[in-house]
Coordinates of N, CA, C and O in Angstrom, one line a residue:
A32 N -9.6 32.9 -41.1 CA -9.1 31.6 -40.9 C -9.7 30.4 -41.8 O -11.1 30.8 -41.8
Y33 N -9.1 30.1 -42.5 CA -9.7 29.1 -43.6 C -9.2 27.5 -43.0 O -8.2 27.2 -42.9
D34 N -10.1 26.6 -43.4 CA -10.1 25.5 -43.1 C -9.7 24.6 -44.5 O -10.5 24.2 -45.2
P35 N -8.4 24.4 -44.8 CA -8.1 23.6 -46.2 C -9.0 22.4 -46.7 O -9.4 22.4 -47.7
G36 N -9.6 21.7 -45.5 CA -10.3 20.7 -45.5 C -11.6 20.8 -46.3 O -12.8 19.7 -46.6
R37 N -12.2 22.0 -45.6 CA -13.7 22.4 -46.2 C -13.5 23.4 -47.3 O -14.7 23.6 -47.8
Y38 N -12.6 23.9 -47.6 CA -12.6 25.2 -48.1 C -12.2 24.7 -49.8 O -11.3 23.7 -50.2
K39 N -13.3 25.0 -50.8 CA -13.3 24.4 -52.0 C -12.6 25.2 -53.1 O -12.3 24.5 -54.0
G40 N -11.9 26.1 -52.8 CA -11.1 26.9 -53.3 C -9.7 26.5 -53.6 O -9.1 25.6 -53.2
R41 N -9.0 27.2 -54.3 CA -7.4 26.9 -54.8 C -6.5 27.6 -53.9 O -6.6 28.4 -53.7
I42 N -5.8 26.8 -52.7 CA -5.1 27.5 -51.9 C -3.4 27.0 -52.5 O -3.2 25.5 -52.5
S43 N -2.6 27.5 -53.0 CA -1.5 27.3 -53.3 C -0.1 27.7 -52.3 O -0.6 28.2 -51.3
L44 N 0.8 26.9 -52.6 CA 2.0 27.0 -51.7 C 2.9 27.2 -52.4 O 3.5 26.6 -53.5
Y45 N 4.0 28.3 -51.9 CA 5.3 28.5 -52.8 C 6.3 28.6 -51.4 O 6.2 29.7 -50.7
A46 N 7.1 27.6 -51.5 CA 8.0 27.4 -50.4 C 9.6 27.1 -50.9 O 9.8 26.3 -51.8
G47 N 10.3 27.5 -50.0 CA 11.6 27.3 -50.1 C 12.4 27.0 -49.0 O 12.3 27.2 -48.0
A48 N 13.5 26.2 -49.3 CA 14.4 25.8 -48.1 C 16.0 25.5 -48.4 O 16.0 25.1 -49.4
G49 N 16.6 25.8 -47.5 CA 18.0 25.8 -47.8 C 18.2 24.3 -47.4 O 17.9 23.4 -46.5
S50 N 19.3 23.6 -47.9 CA 19.7 22.3 -47.5 C 20.5 22.3 -46.0 O 20.8 23.3 -45.7
T51 N 20.5 21.2 -45.2 CA 21.0 21.2 -44.0 C 21.9 19.9 -44.1 O 22.1 19.3 -44.8
G52 N 22.5 19.8 -43.1 CA 23.4 18.7 -42.9 C 22.7 17.3 -42.4 O 23.0 16.2 -42.7
H53 N 21.5 17.2 -42.5 CA 20.8 16.0 -41.8 C 20.5 15.4 -43.0 O 20.5 14.0 -43.0
L54 N 20.8 15.9 -44.4 CA 20.5 15.0 -45.5 C 21.9 14.0 -45.7 O 21.9 12.7 -45.5
L55 N 22.8 14.4 -45.0 CA 24.3 13.5 -44.8 C 23.9 12.6 -43.9 O 24.6 11.3 -44.1
S56 N 23.6 12.9 -42.8 CA 23.1 11.3 -41.8 C 22.0 10.6 -42.4 O 22.5 9.1 -42.1
L57 N 21.3 11.1 -43.3 CA 20.1 10.1 -43.8 C 21.1 9.3 -44.8 O 20.7 8.0 -45.0
L58 N 22.0 9.6 -45.5 CA 23.0 9.1 -46.2 C 23.6 7.7 -45.9 O 23.4 6.7 -46.1
S59 N 24.0 7.9 -44.8 CA 24.7 6.7 -44.0 C 23.8 5.7 -43.3 O 24.0 4.6 -43.4
E60 N 22.4 6.4 -42.9 CA 21.6 5.6 -42.3 C 20.8 4.8 -43.7 O 20.6 3.2 -43.5
A61 N 20.8 5.2 -44.6 CA 20.2 4.4 -45.8 C 21.1 3.3 -46.4 O 20.2 2.5 -47.0
R62 N 22.3 3.4 -46.2 CA 22.8 2.1 -46.3 C 22.6 0.7 -45.7 O 22.5 -0.4 -46.2
K63 N 22.0 1.0 -44.3 CA 21.8 0.0 -42.9 C 20.2 -0.1 -43.7 O 19.8 -1.5 -43.0
D64 N 19.5 0.7 -43.6 CA 17.8 0.7 -43.6 C 17.1 0.9 -44.8 O 17.5 2.1 -45.2
V65 N 16.2 0.3 -45.2 CA 15.4 0.6 -46.5 C 14.3 1.8 -46.2 O 14.6 2.8 -46.8
G66 N 14.1 1.6 -44.8 CA 13.3 2.9 -44.7 C 13.7 4.2 -44.6 O 13.1 5.1 -44.8
A67 N 15.0 4.1 -44.1 CA 15.9 5.4 -44.2 C 16.1 5.7 -45.6 O 16.3 7.0 -45.7
G68 N 16.4 4.9 -46.3 CA 16.3 5.4 -47.7 C 14.9 6.0 -48.3 O 15.2 6.7 -49.1
M69 N 13.8 5.5 -47.7 CA 12.4 6.2 -48.2 C 12.7 7.6 -47.7 O 12.5 8.6 -48.4
D70 N 13.1 7.7 -46.6 CA 13.2 9.0 -45.8 C 14.2 9.9 -46.7 O 14.0 11.0 -47.1
L71 N 15.3 9.4 -47.2 CA 16.4 10.3 -48.1 C 15.8 10.6 -49.2 O 16.0 11.7 -49.8
A72 N 14.9 9.8 -49.8 CA 14.1 10.4 -51.4 C 13.5 11.3 -51.3 O 13.4 12.3 -52.0
T73 N 12.6 11.9 -49.8 CA 11.6 12.8 -49.8 C 12.3 14.1 -48.5 O 11.5 14.6 -48.2
S74 N 13.4 13.9 -48.3 CA 13.8 14.9 -47.3 C 14.5 15.9 -47.6 O 15.0 16.8 -46.9
G75 N 14.7 16.0 -48.9 CA 15.5 17.1 -49.3 C 14.7 18.6 -49.5 O 13.6 18.6 -49.3
P76 N 15.3 19.7 -49.4 CA 14.5 21.1 -49.5 C 13.8 21.2 -50.7 O 12.5 21.8 -50.9
E77 N 13.7 20.6 -51.7 CA 13.1 20.1 -52.9 C 11.5 19.8 -52.7 O 10.7 19.8 -53.4
S78 N 11.5 18.7 -51.5 CA 10.3 18.3 -51.4 C 9.2 19.3 -50.2 O 8.3 18.6 -50.0
L79 N 9.8 20.2 -49.7 CA 9.0 21.1 -48.8 C 7.7 21.3 -49.1 O 6.9 21.1 -48.2
A80 N 7.5 22.1 -50.3 CA 6.1 22.4 -50.7 C 5.4 21.2 -50.8 O 4.2 21.2 -50.4
M81 N 5.7 20.2 -51.5 CA 5.1 19.1 -51.8 C 4.3 18.4 -50.5 O 3.3 18.4 -50.4
K82 N 5.5 18.0 -49.4 CA 5.1 17.4 -48.1 C 3.9 18.2 -47.4 O 3.1 18.3 -47.1
A83 N 4.5 19.7 -47.3 CA 3.4 20.5 -46.7 C 2.1 20.7 -47.3 O 0.9 20.7 -46.5
S84 N 2.1 20.9 -48.7 CA 0.8 20.8 -49.4 C -0.1 19.4 -48.9 O -1.4 19.8 -48.8
F85 N 0.5 18.2 -49.0 CA -0.2 17.3 -48.6 C -0.7 17.5 -47.3 O -1.9 17.0 -47.1
K86 N 0.4 17.3 -46.4 CA -0.3 17.5 -45.1 C -1.2 18.4 -44.6 O -2.3 18.1 -43.9
L87 N -1.4 19.7 -45.4 CA -2.2 20.7 -44.8 C -3.5 20.7 -45.9 O -4.6 21.4 -46.1
Q88 N -3.6 19.6 -46.6 CA -4.7 19.5 -47.7 C -5.0 20.3 -48.5 O -6.0 20.6 -48.9
L89 N -3.9 21.1 -49.4 CA -4.1 22.0 -50.1 C -4.4 21.7 -51.5 O -3.7 20.8 -52.1
R90 N -5.2 22.4 -52.1 CA -5.5 21.9 -53.6 C -5.2 23.1 -55.0 O -5.8 23.0 -55.7
G91 N -4.2 23.6 -54.7 CA -3.9 24.6 -55.6 C -2.1 24.1 -55.8 O -2.2 23.0 -55.6
E92 N -1.6 24.8 -56.4 CA -0.3 24.6 -57.0 C 0.8 24.6 -55.7 O 0.5 25.2 -54.7
S93 N 1.8 23.6 -55.9 CA 2.8 23.4 -54.8 C 3.9 23.4 -55.7 O 4.5 22.8 -56.2
V94 N 4.5 24.7 -55.1 CA 5.7 25.2 -55.8 C 6.9 25.1 -55.1 O 7.2 26.0 -54.2
A95 N 8.1 24.3 -55.2 CA 9.4 24.8 -54.7 C 10.4 25.6 -55.2 O 10.4 25.6 -56.4
V96 N 10.8 26.5 -54.1 CA 11.3 27.6 -54.8 C 12.6 27.9 -54.5 O 13.0 27.4 -52.9
Y97 N 13.7 27.7 -54.9 CA 15.0 28.2 -54.8 C 15.9 29.1 -55.2 O 16.2 28.9 -56.3
T98 N 16.3 30.5 -54.7 CA 17.2 31.3 -55.2 C 18.2 31.7 -54.7 O 18.3 33.0 -54.3
A99 N 18.6 31.0 -53.3 CA 19.9 31.3 -52.6 C 19.3 32.2 -51.8 O 18.0 31.9 -51.0
C100 N 19.8 33.5 -51.3 CA 19.6 34.5 -50.3 C 18.2 35.2 -50.4 O 17.5 35.5 -49.7
S101 N 17.6 34.8 -52.2 CA 16.3 35.7 -52.0 C 15.2 34.6 -52.4 O 13.8 35.3 -52.6
T102 N 14.9 33.5 -51.8 CA 14.4 32.4 -51.7 C 13.0 32.8 -51.3 O 12.2 32.9 -51.9
G103 N 12.9 33.6 -49.9 CA 11.8 34.0 -49.3 C 11.0 35.2 -50.3 O 9.6 35.2 -50.5
L104 N 11.5 36.2 -50.6 CA 11.4 37.1 -51.5 C 10.6 36.9 -52.8 O 9.5 37.1 -53.2
V105 N 11.5 35.7 -53.5 CA 11.0 35.1 -54.4 C 9.7 34.3 -54.5 O 8.6 34.5 -55.3
A106 N 9.6 33.5 -53.4 CA 8.3 32.7 -53.2 C 7.1 33.8 -53.1 O 6.0 33.4 -53.4
I107 N 7.3 35.0 -51.7 CA 6.3 35.9 -52.0 C 5.6 36.6 -53.4 O 4.9 36.9 -53.5
H108 N 6.9 37.0 -54.4 CA 6.7 37.5 -55.7 C 5.4 36.6 -55.8 O 4.6 36.8 -57.1
M109 N 5.9 35.3 -56.3 CA 5.5 34.0 -57.1 C 3.7 34.1 -56.3 O 2.9 33.7 -57.1
A110 N 3.4 34.1 -55.0 CA 2.4 33.8 -54.6 C 1.4 35.0 -54.9 O 0.2 34.8 -55.1
C111 N 2.3 36.4 -54.8 CA 1.4 37.3 -55.3 C 1.0 37.3 -56.6 O -0.1 37.5 -57.1
Q112 N 2.0 36.9 -57.4 CA 1.5 37.1 -59.2 C 0.3 35.6 -59.4 O -0.7 36.0 -60.1
S113 N 0.3 34.8 -58.6 CA -0.7 33.7 -58.6 C -2.0 34.3 -58.2 O -3.0 34.0 -58.5
L114 N -2.0 35.4 -57.1 CA -3.4 35.8 -56.6 C -3.5 36.9 -57.6 O -5.0 36.8 -58.3
L115 N -2.6 37.6 -58.4 CA -2.9 38.6 -59.2 C -3.6 37.9 -60.6 O -4.6 38.6 -61.3
T116 N -3.3 36.8 -61.2 CA -3.5 36.0 -62.1 C -4.5 35.2 -61.9 O -5.3 34.5 -62.7
R117 N -5.3 35.0 -60.7 CA -6.3 34.2 -60.4 C -5.9 32.7 -60.5 O -6.8 32.0 -60.8
Q118 N -4.9 32.4 -60.6 CA -4.3 30.9 -60.3 C -4.6 30.4 -59.2 O -5.1 29.2 -59.0
S119 N -4.8 31.2 -57.9 CA -5.0 30.4 -56.5 C -5.9 31.7 -56.1 O -6.0 32.8 -56.8
D120 N -7.0 31.2 -55.2 CA -7.6 32.1 -54.6 C -6.8 32.5 -53.0 O -7.2 33.6 -52.6
I121 N -6.2 31.5 -52.6 CA -5.2 31.8 -51.3 C -3.7 31.5 -52.0 O -3.8 30.4 -52.3
A122 N -3.1 32.3 -51.1 CA -1.7 31.7 -51.6 C -0.5 31.9 -50.1 O -0.9 33.1 -49.8
L123 N -0.1 30.9 -50.1 CA 1.1 30.8 -48.9 C 2.1 30.8 -49.3 O 2.4 30.5 -50.5
A124 N 3.4 31.9 -48.9 CA 4.8 31.6 -49.0 C 5.5 31.8 -47.9 O 5.1 32.4 -47.1
G125 N 6.6 31.4 -48.4 CA 7.9 31.3 -47.0 C 8.9 30.6 -47.7 O 9.2 29.7 -48.6
A126 N 10.0 30.7 -46.8 CA 11.3 30.0 -46.9 C 11.9 29.9 -45.4 O 11.7 30.6 -44.6
V127 N 12.8 28.8 -45.3 CA 13.3 28.4 -44.0 C 14.7 27.8 -44.3 O 15.1 27.3 -45.7
R128 N 15.3 28.2 -43.5 CA 16.8 27.3 -43.5 C 17.4 26.7 -42.2 O 17.5 28.2 -41.3
I129 N 17.4 25.9 -42.0 CA 18.0 25.3 -40.4 C 19.4 24.4 -40.8 O 19.1 23.5 -41.0
A130 N 20.5 24.9 -39.9 CA 21.6 24.2 -39.9 C 21.7 23.1 -39.1 O 21.4 23.6 -37.8
S131 N 22.0 22.0 -39.6 CA 22.3 20.8 -38.9 C 23.7 20.4 -39.0 O 23.6 19.9 -40.0
P132 N 24.6 20.0 -38.3 CA 24.6 21.1 -37.0 C 24.7 22.3 -37.0 O 25.4 22.7 -38.1
Q133 N 24.5 22.8 -35.7 CA 24.6 24.4 -35.6 C 26.0 25.0 -36.1 O 26.8 24.4 -35.5
R134 N 26.1 25.7 -36.5 CA 27.2 26.4 -37.2 C 27.2 28.2 -36.8 O 25.8 28.7 -37.3
T135 N 28.1 28.8 -36.4 CA 28.0 30.5 -36.4 C 29.0 31.1 -37.2 O 30.3 30.7 -37.0
G136 N 28.5 31.7 -37.6 CA 29.8 33.0 -38.4 C 30.2 32.4 -39.5 O 30.1 31.1 -40.2
Y137 N 31.3 33.1 -40.4 CA 32.0 32.6 -41.1 C 33.1 33.5 -41.6 O 33.0 34.7 -41.3
V138 N 33.7 33.9 -42.5 CA 34.8 34.3 -42.8 C 34.7 34.8 -44.4 O 34.3 34.8 -45.1
H139 N 34.6 36.8 -44.1 CA 34.2 37.6 -45.3 C 35.7 37.7 -46.0 O 36.4 38.1 -45.6
Q140 N 35.2 37.5 -47.0 CA 36.2 38.0 -48.4 C 35.5 39.0 -49.3 O 34.5 38.6 -50.2
E141 N 36.4 39.8 -49.7 CA 36.0 41.3 -50.7 C 35.6 40.2 -52.1 O 36.4 39.6 -52.5
G142 N 34.3 40.6 -52.7 CA 34.0 40.2 -53.6 C 33.0 38.8 -54.1 O 32.7 38.3 -54.7
L143 N 33.0 38.5 -52.5 CA 32.3 37.0 -52.4 C 30.8 37.2 -52.1 O 30.5 38.4 -51.6
I144 N 30.1 36.2 -51.7 CA 29.0 36.6 -51.5 C 28.3 36.9 -50.1 O 27.7 37.5 -49.8
Y145 N 29.2 36.5 -49.2 CA 28.7 37.0 -47.7 C 29.1 38.3 -47.7 O 30.2 39.1 -47.9
S146 N 28.1 39.0 -46.5 CA 28.3 40.4 -46.2 C 29.4 40.7 -45.3 O 29.7 39.9 -44.8
P147 N 29.8 42.0 -45.1 CA 31.0 42.1 -44.2 C 30.4 42.1 -42.8 O 31.3 42.0 -41.9
D148 N 29.3 42.7 -42.5 CA 28.5 42.9 -41.2 C 27.8 41.2 -40.6 O 26.9 41.4 -39.9
G149 N 27.3 40.6 -41.8 CA 26.6 39.3 -41.3 C 25.2 39.4 -41.6 O 24.3 38.7 -41.2
H150 N 24.7 40.8 -42.3 CA 23.5 40.6 -42.8 C 22.9 40.4 -44.3 O 23.6 40.9 -45.2
C151 N 21.8 39.5 -44.3 CA 21.4 39.1 -45.7 C 20.8 40.4 -46.0 O 19.8 40.8 -45.6
R152 N 21.2 41.0 -47.4 CA 20.5 42.3 -47.8 C 20.0 42.0 -49.4 O 20.5 42.4 -50.2
A153 N 19.2 40.9 -49.9 CA 19.0 40.6 -51.1 C 18.2 41.6 -51.7 O 17.2 42.2 -50.9
F154 N 18.4 41.8 -53.0 CA 18.1 43.0 -53.6 C 18.4 44.3 -53.2 O 17.5 45.7 -53.5
D155 N 19.4 44.2 -52.6 CA 19.8 45.9 -51.5 C 20.9 46.4 -52.2 O 21.9 45.4 -52.8
H156 N 21.1 47.5 -52.7 CA 22.4 48.3 -53.3 C 23.5 47.7 -52.6 O 24.7 47.7 -52.6
R157 N 23.4 47.3 -50.8 CA 24.5 46.9 -50.3 C 24.8 45.4 -50.0 O 25.6 45.0 -49.6
A158 N 23.9 45.0 -51.0 CA 24.1 43.4 -50.9 C 25.7 43.0 -51.2 O 26.3 43.3 -52.0

């Protein structure tokens, strides 16, 4: 385990997030409250890496990644490349999507992005 506050090397973060309904609720609040407007400016998925790096006191790259279904895999690839090229001493990678409000299921149509059985298979021949 490394303590980012004491570790002097470069710890980078490659992170991605899908959009949520939370942003829409902030839009309605921003009209009434200046503070809510500030939340709106930094609550999108593109701010995830920057906010997490700041909170964790990381001193390496902070890269927002979004490539739809492959975001997590691309973030891991970028972290590995950073380690191989010695841009970072430690690299963290990940992705998240939290739907708000919660929804389940979708309608599959041949030729569109959703799989017929509900499983995401990025980079797979069955994708």
